[in-house]
mmCIF file of N, CA and C in Angstrom:
data_model
loop_
_atom_site.group_PDB
_atom_site.id
_atom_site.type_symbol
_atom_site.label_atom_id
_atom_site.label_comp_id
_atom_site.label_asym_id
_atom_site.label_seq_id
_atom_site.Cartn_x
_atom_site.Cartn_y
_atom_site.Cartn_z
ATOM 1 N N MET A 1 1.185 8.978 23.595
ATOM 2 C CA MET A 1 1.386 9.127 22.634
ATOM 3 C C MET A 1 2.850 10.441 22.348
ATOM 4 N N PRO A 2 3.725 10.582 21.329
ATOM 5 C CA PRO A 2 5.022 10.596 21.755
ATOM 6 C C PRO A 2 4.776 12.469 22.052
ATOM 7 N N GLU A 3 5.829 13.464 22.523
ATOM 8 C CA GLU A 3 5.405 14.354 23.466
ATOM 9 C C GLU A 3 6.155 15.208 22.100
ATOM 10 N N SER A 4 6.933 14.949 21.207
ATOM 11 C CA SER A 4 7.116 15.942 20.627
ATOM 12 C C SER A 4 6.406 15.768 19.309
ATOM 13 N N LEU A 5 5.018 15.629 19.447
ATOM 14 C CA LEU A 5 4.207 15.505 18.515
ATOM 15 C C LEU A 5 3.617 17.271 18.336
ATOM 16 N N THR A 6 3.174 17.615 17.245
ATOM 17 C CA THR A 6 2.580 19.151 17.442
ATOM 18 C C THR A 6 0.672 19.191 17.929
ATOM 19 N N PRO A 7 0.530 20.009 17.836
ATOM 20 C CA PRO A 7 -0.929 19.919 18.618
ATOM 21 C C PRO A 7 -2.245 19.604 17.146
ATOM 22 N N GLY A 8 -2.134 19.895 16.200
ATOM 23 C CA GLY A 8 -2.269 19.503 15.382
ATOM 24 C C GLY A 8 -2.162 17.575 15.053
ATOM 25 N N TRP A 9 -0.787 17.139 15.231
ATOM 26 C CA TRP A 9 -0.752 15.696 15.123
ATOM 27 C C TRP A 9 -1.708 15.132 15.825
ATOM 28 N N HIS A 10 -1.719 15.824 17.240
ATOM 29 C CA HIS A 10 -2.515 15.119 18.705
ATOM 30 C C HIS A 10 -3.964 15.525 18.168
ATOM 31 N N ALA A 11 -4.626 16.258 17.610
ATOM 32 C CA ALA A 11 -6.028 16.504 17.449
ATOM 33 C C ALA A 11 -5.884 14.623 16.020
ATOM 34 N N ALA A 12 -5.511 15.314 15.658
ATOM 35 C CA ALA A 12 -5.560 14.090 14.138
ATOM 36 C C ALA A 12 -5.721 12.402 14.785
ATOM 37 N N LEU A 13 -4.926 12.530 15.610
ATOM 38 C CA LEU A 13 -4.951 11.154 16.409
ATOM 39 C C LEU A 13 -5.896 10.967 17.008
ATOM 40 N N HIS A 14 -6.287 11.938 18.358
ATOM 41 C CA HIS A 14 -7.467 11.841 18.908
ATOM 42 C C HIS A 14 -9.048 11.481 17.564
ATOM 43 N N ALA A 15 -9.124 12.582 17.014
ATOM 44 C CA ALA A 15 -10.356 12.281 16.138
ATOM 45 C C ALA A 15 -10.326 10.885 15.134
ATOM 46 N N PHE A 16 -9.189 10.492 14.920
ATOM 47 C CA PHE A 16 -9.356 8.763 14.456
ATOM 48 C C PHE A 16 -9.812 8.182 15.300
ATOM 49 N N ASP A 17 -9.055 7.869 16.702
ATOM 50 C CA ASP A 17 -9.313 7.367 17.875
ATOM 51 C C ASP A 17 -10.509 7.338 18.076
ATOM 52 N N ALA A 18 -11.058 8.759 18.050
ATOM 53 C CA ALA A 18 -12.480 8.841 18.473
ATOM 54 C C ALA A 18 -13.728 8.126 17.276
ATOM 55 N N ASP A 19 -12.834 8.223 16.424
ATOM 56 C CA ASP A 19 -13.602 7.572 14.845
ATOM 57 C C ASP A 19 -13.651 5.759 14.825
ATOM 58 N N LEU A 20 -12.719 5.516 15.314
ATOM 59 C CA LEU A 20 -12.439 3.913 15.637
ATOM 60 C C LEU A 20 -13.913 3.563 16.839
ATOM 61 N N ALA A 21 -13.583 4.083 17.778
ATOM 62 C CA ALA A 21 -14.396 3.592 18.932
ATOM 63 C C ALA A 21 -15.469 3.945 18.860
ATOM 64 N N ARG A 22 -16.168 4.746 17.609
ATOM 65 C CA ARG A 22 -17.625 5.101 17.374
ATOM 66 C C ARG A 22 -17.777 3.805 16.726
ATOM 67 N N ARG A 23 -17.089 3.344 15.762
ATOM 68 C CA ARG A 23 -17.531 2.355 15.066
ATOM 69 C C ARG A 23 -17.161 0.921 15.635
ATOM 70 N N ALA A 24 -16.674 0.740 16.856
ATOM 71 C CA ALA A 24 -16.478 -0.057 17.452
ATOM 72 C C ALA A 24 -15.644 -1.124 16.933
ATOM 73 N N VAL A 25 -14.417 -0.949 16.609
ATOM 74 C CA VAL A 25 -13.368 -1.181 15.982
ATOM 75 C C VAL A 25 -12.465 -2.048 17.402
ATOM 76 N N ALA A 26 -12.576 -3.400 17.342
ATOM 77 C CA ALA A 26 -11.870 -4.230 18.102
ATOM 78 C C ALA A 26 -10.877 -3.170 18.833
ATOM 79 N N ALA A 27 -10.421 -3.706 20.284
ATOM 80 C CA ALA A 27 -9.600 -3.452 21.111
ATOM 81 C C ALA A 27 -7.841 -2.917 20.160
ATOM 82 N N ARG A 28 -7.652 -4.108 19.978
ATOM 83 C CA ARG A 28 -6.605 -4.560 19.430
ATOM 84 C C ARG A 28 -6.200 -3.915 17.922
ATOM 85 N N THR A 29 -7.554 -4.151 17.421
ATOM 86 C CA THR A 29 -6.953 -3.254 15.761
ATOM 87 C C THR A 29 -7.256 -1.978 16.359
ATOM 88 N N ARG A 30 -7.577 -1.739 17.142
ATOM 89 C CA ARG A 30 -7.524 0.239 17.657
ATOM 90 C C ARG A 30 -5.994 0.785 18.043
ATOM 91 N N LEU A 31 -5.521 -0.446 19.006
ATOM 92 C CA LEU A 31 -4.104 0.143 19.253
ATOM 93 C C LEU A 31 -3.088 -0.287 18.273
ATOM 94 N N ALA A 32 -3.337 -0.910 17.374
ATOM 95 C CA ALA A 32 -2.185 -1.568 15.998
ATOM 96 C C ALA A 32 -2.590 -0.852 15.317
ATOM 97 N N TYR A 33 -3.820 0.150 15.006
ATOM 98 C CA TYR A 33 -3.706 1.388 14.223
ATOM 99 C C TYR A 33 -3.189 2.903 14.786
ATOM 100 N N ALA A 34 -3.751 3.115 16.258
ATOM 101 C CA ALA A 34 -3.086 3.740 16.666
ATOM 102 C C ALA A 34 -1.432 4.384 16.794
ATOM 103 N N GLN A 35 -0.909 2.707 16.942
ATOM 104 C CA GLN A 35 1.029 3.297 16.915
ATOM 105 C C GLN A 35 1.086 3.306 15.820
ATOM 106 N N ASP A 36 0.617 2.456 14.276
ATOM 107 C CA ASP A 36 0.296 2.760 13.257
ATOM 108 C C ASP A 36 0.480 4.362 12.626
ATOM 109 N N CYS A 37 -0.430 4.964 13.471
ATOM 110 C CA CYS A 37 -0.709 6.242 12.719
ATOM 111 C C CYS A 37 0.416 7.005 13.594
ATOM 112 N N GLU A 38 0.371 7.199 15.043
ATOM 113 C CA GLU A 38 1.535 7.750 15.936
ATOM 114 C C GLU A 38 2.849 7.399 15.368
ATOM 115 N N ARG A 39 3.212 6.581 15.049
ATOM 116 C CA ARG A 39 4.616 6.102 14.504
ATOM 117 C C ARG A 39 4.869 7.123 12.473
ATOM 118 N N PHE A 40 3.395 7.336 12.196
ATOM 119 C CA PHE A 40 3.685 8.446 11.068
ATOM 120 C C PHE A 40 4.124 9.020 11.142
ATOM 121 N N ALA A 41 2.794 9.920 12.121
ATOM 122 C CA ALA A 41 2.671 10.998 12.417
ATOM 123 C C ALA A 41 4.640 12.203 13.086
ATOM 124 N N ASP A 42 4.958 10.971 14.086
ATOM 125 C CA ASP A 42 6.281 10.955 14.584
ATOM 126 C C ASP A 42 7.535 11.485 13.494
ATOM 127 N N TRP A 43 7.297 10.924 12.446
ATOM 128 C CA TRP A 43 8.109 10.943 11.222
ATOM 129 C C TRP A 43 7.826 12.185 10.499
ATOM 130 N N ALA A 44 6.682 12.563 10.393
ATOM 131 C CA ALA A 44 5.864 13.321 9.449
ATOM 132 C C ALA A 44 6.297 14.154 10.038
ATOM 133 N N ALA A 45 5.861 14.602 11.556
ATOM 134 C CA ALA A 45 6.632 16.130 12.438
ATOM 135 C C ALA A 45 7.790 16.343 12.731
ATOM 136 N N GLY A 46 8.956 14.815 12.316
ATOM 137 C CA GLY A 46 10.041 15.878 11.957
ATOM 138 C C GLY A 46 10.465 16.425 11.207
ATOM 139 N N ARG A 47 9.651 15.754 9.611
ATOM 140 C CA ARG A 47 10.104 16.540 8.734
ATOM 141 C C ARG A 47 9.659 18.061 8.204
ATOM 142 N N GLY A 48 8.538 18.188 9.956
ATOM 143 C CA GLY A 48 7.661 19.517 9.595
ATOM 144 C C GLY A 48 6.418 19.392 8.791
ATOM 145 N N LEU A 49 6.322 18.482 8.608
ATOM 146 C CA LEU A 49 4.801 18.280 8.020
ATOM 147 C C LEU A 49 3.622 18.140 9.081
ATOM 148 N N GLU A 50 2.541 19.136 9.062
ATOM 149 C CA GLU A 50 1.393 18.780 9.798
ATOM 150 C C GLU A 50 0.782 18.125 8.748
ATOM 151 N N PRO A 51 -0.577 17.529 9.720
ATOM 152 C CA PRO A 51 -1.327 16.732 8.986
ATOM 153 C C PRO A 51 -2.140 17.221 7.512
ATOM 154 N N ALA A 52 -2.842 18.463 7.790
ATOM 155 C CA ALA A 52 -2.996 18.981 6.182
ATOM 156 C C ALA A 52 -2.325 19.082 4.733
ATOM 157 N N GLU A 53 -0.592 18.595 5.493
ATOM 158 C CA GLU A 53 0.800 19.404 4.638
ATOM 159 C C GLU A 53 0.999 17.725 3.917
ATOM 160 N N VAL A 54 0.724 16.562 4.721
ATOM 161 C CA VAL A 54 1.146 15.334 3.723
ATOM 162 C C VAL A 54 0.517 15.297 2.432
ATOM 163 N N ASP A 55 1.589 14.892 2.019
ATOM 164 C CA ASP A 55 1.164 14.841 0.639
ATOM 165 C C ASP A 55 1.503 13.237 -0.125
ATOM 166 N N VAL A 56 1.099 12.945 -1.205
ATOM 167 C CA VAL A 56 1.300 11.094 -1.611
ATOM 168 C C VAL A 56 2.853 11.009 -1.957
ATOM 169 N N ARG A 57 4.056 12.333 -2.203
ATOM 170 C CA ARG A 57 4.937 12.060 -2.459
ATOM 171 C C ARG A 57 5.871 11.424 -0.770
ATOM 172 N N ALA A 58 5.281 12.639 -0.004
ATOM 173 C CA ALA A 58 5.875 12.492 1.961
ATOM 174 C C ALA A 58 5.061 10.845 2.019
ATOM 175 N N LEU A 59 3.733 10.239 1.655
ATOM 176 C CA LEU A 59 3.767 8.769 1.861
ATOM 177 C C LEU A 59 4.600 7.678 1.401
ATOM 178 N N ARG A 60 5.074 8.011 0.103
ATOM 179 C CA ARG A 60 6.281 7.198 -0.673
ATOM 180 C C ARG A 60 7.383 7.006 -0.089
ATOM 181 N N ARG A 61 7.812 8.330 0.172
ATOM 182 C CA ARG A 61 8.776 8.572 1.332
ATOM 183 C C ARG A 61 9.249 7.430 2.286
ATOM 184 N N TYR A 62 8.188 8.067 3.135
ATOM 185 C CA TYR A 62 7.871 6.745 4.780
ATOM 186 C C TYR A 62 7.639 5.734 4.213
ATOM 187 N N VAL A 63 7.098 5.184 3.167
ATOM 188 C CA VAL A 63 7.045 3.727 3.104
ATOM 189 C C VAL A 63 8.106 2.758 2.105
ATOM 190 N N ALA A 64 8.921 3.589 1.867
ATOM 191 C CA ALA A 64 10.131 3.552 1.252
ATOM 192 C C ALA A 64 11.011 2.994 2.696
ATOM 193 N N SER A 65 10.980 4.162 3.427
ATOM 194 C CA SER A 65 11.468 4.223 4.925
ATOM 195 C C SER A 65 11.375 2.385 5.734
ATOM 196 N N LEU A 66 10.239 2.368 5.234
ATOM 197 C CA LEU A 66 9.840 1.035 6.114
ATOM 198 C C LEU A 66 10.264 -0.262 5.311
ATOM 199 N N SER A 67 10.315 0.254 3.991
ATOM 200 C CA SER A 67 10.703 -1.189 3.252
ATOM 201 C C SER A 67 12.265 -1.234 3.582
ATOM 202 N N GLU A 68 12.851 -0.222 3.839
ATOM 203 C CA GLU A 68 14.525 -0.029 3.803
ATOM 204 C C GLU A 68 14.634 -0.334 5.355
ATOM 205 N N ASP A 69 13.481 -0.371 6.114
ATOM 206 C CA ASP A 69 13.990 -1.059 7.778
ATOM 207 C C ASP A 69 13.947 -2.424 7.819
ATOM 208 N N GLY A 70 13.430 -3.093 6.775
ATOM 209 C CA GLY A 70 13.061 -4.612 6.274
ATOM 210 C C GLY A 70 11.895 -5.003 6.752
ATOM 211 N N ARG A 71 10.739 -4.130 6.869
ATOM 212 C CA ARG A 71 9.041 -4.273 7.055
ATOM 213 C C ARG A 71 9.020 -5.392 6.189
ATOM 214 N N ALA A 72 7.630 -6.049 6.644
ATOM 215 C CA ALA A 72 7.246 -6.955 5.686
ATOM 216 C C ALA A 72 6.101 -6.829 4.754
ATOM 217 N N PRO A 73 6.372 -6.716 3.753
ATOM 218 C CA PRO A 73 4.668 -6.105 2.529
ATOM 219 C C PRO A 73 3.278 -6.298 3.541
ATOM 220 N N SER A 74 3.564 -7.143 4.364
ATOM 221 C CA SER A 74 2.178 -7.023 5.253
ATOM 222 C C SER A 74 1.878 -6.268 6.001
ATOM 223 N N THR A 75 2.680 -6.420 6.527
ATOM 224 C CA THR A 75 3.082 -4.326 8.079
ATOM 225 C C THR A 75 2.754 -3.460 6.752
ATOM 226 N N ILE A 76 3.334 -3.650 6.050
ATOM 227 C CA ILE A 76 3.141 -2.085 5.538
ATOM 228 C C ILE A 76 1.930 -1.682 4.833
ATOM 229 N N ALA A 77 1.188 -3.144 3.987
ATOM 230 C CA ALA A 77 0.257 -2.818 3.991
ATOM 231 C C ALA A 77 -0.789 -2.015 5.161
ATOM 232 N N ARG A 78 -0.274 -2.769 6.244
ATOM 233 C CA ARG A 78 -1.343 -2.306 7.598
ATOM 234 C C ARG A 78 -1.234 -1.184 7.664
ATOM 235 N N LYS A 79 0.215 -0.671 7.685
ATOM 236 C CA LYS A 79 0.066 0.490 7.918
ATOM 237 C C LYS A 79 -0.288 1.483 6.975
ATOM 238 N N LEU A 80 -0.584 1.250 5.821
ATOM 239 C CA LEU A 80 -0.792 2.054 4.989
ATOM 240 C C LEU A 80 -2.705 2.069 5.260
ATOM 241 N N ALA A 81 -2.938 0.602 5.556
ATOM 242 C CA ALA A 81 -4.259 0.614 5.845
ATOM 243 C C ALA A 81 -4.502 1.638 6.495
ATOM 244 N N SER A 82 -4.380 1.574 7.836
ATOM 245 C CA SER A 82 -4.633 3.002 8.818
ATOM 246 C C SER A 82 -4.048 4.172 8.632
ATOM 247 N N LEU A 83 -3.174 4.472 7.811
ATOM 248 C CA LEU A 83 -2.899 5.907 7.653
ATOM 249 C C LEU A 83 -4.775 5.986 6.188
ATOM 250 N N ARG A 84 -4.599 4.994 5.701
ATOM 251 C CA ARG A 84 -5.798 5.776 4.940
ATOM 252 C C ARG A 84 -6.967 6.024 5.654
ATOM 253 N N GLY A 85 -7.026 5.453 6.337
ATOM 254 C CA GLY A 85 -7.996 5.584 7.671
ATOM 255 C C GLY A 85 -8.128 7.520 7.886
ATOM 256 N N LEU A 86 -6.846 7.100 8.883
ATOM 257 C CA LEU A 86 -6.321 8.683 9.612
ATOM 258 C C LEU A 86 -6.884 9.701 8.454
ATOM 259 N N PHE A 87 -6.451 9.674 7.553
ATOM 260 C CA PHE A 87 -6.929 10.672 6.235
ATOM 261 C C PHE A 87 -8.527 11.017 5.888
ATOM 262 N N ALA A 88 -8.876 9.520 6.047
ATOM 263 C CA ALA A 88 -10.174 9.672 5.792
ATOM 264 C C ALA A 88 -11.137 10.553 6.907
ATOM 265 N N VAL A 89 -10.652 10.321 7.789
ATOM 266 C CA VAL A 89 -10.896 10.897 8.611
ATOM 267 C C VAL A 89 -11.139 12.162 8.901
ATOM 268 N N LEU A 90 -9.501 12.629 8.465
ATOM 269 C CA LEU A 90 -9.685 14.422 8.277
ATOM 270 C C LEU A 90 -10.442 14.847 7.201
ATOM 271 N N LEU A 91 -10.966 14.054 5.631
ATOM 272 C CA LEU A 91 -11.068 14.630 4.944
ATOM 273 C C LEU A 91 -12.952 14.834 5.487
ATOM 274 N N THR A 92 -13.292 13.691 5.747
ATOM 275 C CA THR A 92 -14.130 13.967 6.358
ATOM 276 C C THR A 92 -14.806 15.009 7.428
ATOM 277 N N LEU A 93 -13.905 15.210 8.673
ATOM 278 C CA LEU A 93 -14.537 16.464 9.419
ATOM 279 C C LEU A 93 -13.896 18.072 8.434
ATOM 280 N N GLY A 94 -13.432 18.107 6.739
ATOM 281 C CA GLY A 94 -12.364 19.295 6.437
ATOM 282 C C GLY A 94 -11.679 19.699 7.070
ATOM 283 N N GLU A 95 -11.064 18.753 7.355
ATOM 284 C CA GLU A 95 -9.349 19.511 7.776
ATOM 285 C C GLU A 95 -8.296 18.942 6.707
ATOM 286 N N ARG A 96 -8.715 17.968 5.503
ATOM 287 C CA ARG A 96 -8.386 17.838 4.431
ATOM 288 C C ARG A 96 -9.513 18.166 3.587
ATOM 289 N N ALA A 97 -8.256 18.514 1.771
ATOM 290 C CA ALA A 97 -9.726 18.085 0.795
ATOM 291 C C ALA A 97 -9.630 16.587 -0.141
ATOM 292 N N ASP A 98 -8.277 16.313 0.335
ATOM 293 C CA ASP A 98 -8.166 14.430 -0.255
ATOM 294 C C ASP A 98 -7.560 14.153 0.291
ATOM 295 N N ASN A 99 -7.570 12.627 0.222
ATOM 296 C CA ASN A 99 -6.674 11.397 1.085
ATOM 297 C C ASN A 99 -5.642 11.204 0.081
ATOM 298 N N PRO A 100 -4.653 11.158 0.417
ATOM 299 C CA PRO A 100 -3.459 11.474 0.063
ATOM 300 C C PRO A 100 -2.844 9.646 -0.536
ATOM 301 N N ALA A 101 -3.699 9.245 0.854
ATOM 302 C CA ALA A 101 -3.260 7.254 1.183
ATOM 303 C C ALA A 101 -3.790 6.657 0.465
ATOM 304 N N ASP A 102 -5.183 7.119 -0.839
ATOM 305 C CA ASP A 102 -5.981 6.538 -1.932
ATOM 306 C C ASP A 102 -4.808 6.487 -2.628
ATOM 307 N N LEU A 103 -4.011 7.191 -2.885
ATOM 308 C CA LEU A 103 -2.901 7.157 -4.560
ATOM 309 C C LEU A 103 -2.179 6.123 -4.555
ATOM 310 N N LEU A 104 -1.837 5.764 -3.423
ATOM 311 C CA LEU A 104 -0.402 4.168 -3.148
ATOM 312 C C LEU A 104 -1.479 3.161 -3.123
ATOM 313 N N SER A 105 -0.655 2.238 -3.511
ATOM 314 C CA SER A 105 -0.976 1.087 -3.533
ATOM 315 C C SER A 105 -0.317 -0.052 -2.155
ATOM 316 N N ALA A 106 -1.291 -0.999 -1.818
ATOM 317 C CA ALA A 106 -0.181 -1.616 -0.691
ATOM 318 C C ALA A 106 0.515 -2.867 -1.953
ATOM 319 N N PRO A 107 2.180 -3.086 -0.899
ATOM 320 C CA PRO A 107 3.386 -3.910 -1.876
ATOM 321 C C PRO A 107 2.734 -5.493 -2.044
ATOM 322 N N LYS A 108 3.092 -5.630 -2.921
ATOM 323 C CA LYS A 108 3.103 -6.960 -3.524
ATOM 324 C C LYS A 108 3.735 -7.718 -2.362
ATOM 325 N N ARG A 109 2.216 -8.505 -2.118
ATOM 326 C CA ARG A 109 2.698 -10.396 -1.039
ATOM 327 C C ARG A 109 3.251 -11.021 -1.871
ATOM 328 N N PRO A 110 4.558 -11.591 -1.364
ATOM 329 C CA PRO A 110 5.043 -13.108 -2.002
ATOM 330 C C PRO A 110 3.679 -13.767 -2.178
ATOM 331 N N GLN A 111 4.218 -14.606 -3.675
ATOM 332 C CA GLN A 111 2.923 -15.268 -3.627
ATOM 333 C C GLN A 111 3.726 -17.038 -3.240
ATOM 334 N N THR A 112 2.576 -17.846 -3.027
ATOM 335 C CA THR A 112 2.777 -18.602 -1.757
ATOM 336 C C THR A 112 2.276 -20.579 -2.892
ATOM 337 N N LEU A 113 2.448 -21.410 -2.638
ATOM 338 C CA LEU A 113 1.869 -22.342 -3.499
ATOM 339 C C LEU A 113 1.442 -22.995 -3.223
#
């Protein structure tokens, strides 16, 4: 976990990982989701945002930065899925009143014939 994260982000990431472990999610999936959420947490903390302060606008900016970095739509969709899970856990724990990631749709994947 990055050293630059605040105690709030550490607690949120730990709670999410504990929930994934409780649900017996596969180890590689847990690792991928943890990395996705840690990267977002680092991005958000760099902008002074705590887990309870993240809104849909911040998530849109994050997704836009991923697109600008050339990430594939499937990668962005997975990162959004992990963030939906993170905020769902925070909602369940009473740390948030909503899940801002629920308001975002995954990017369209290119269609193949």
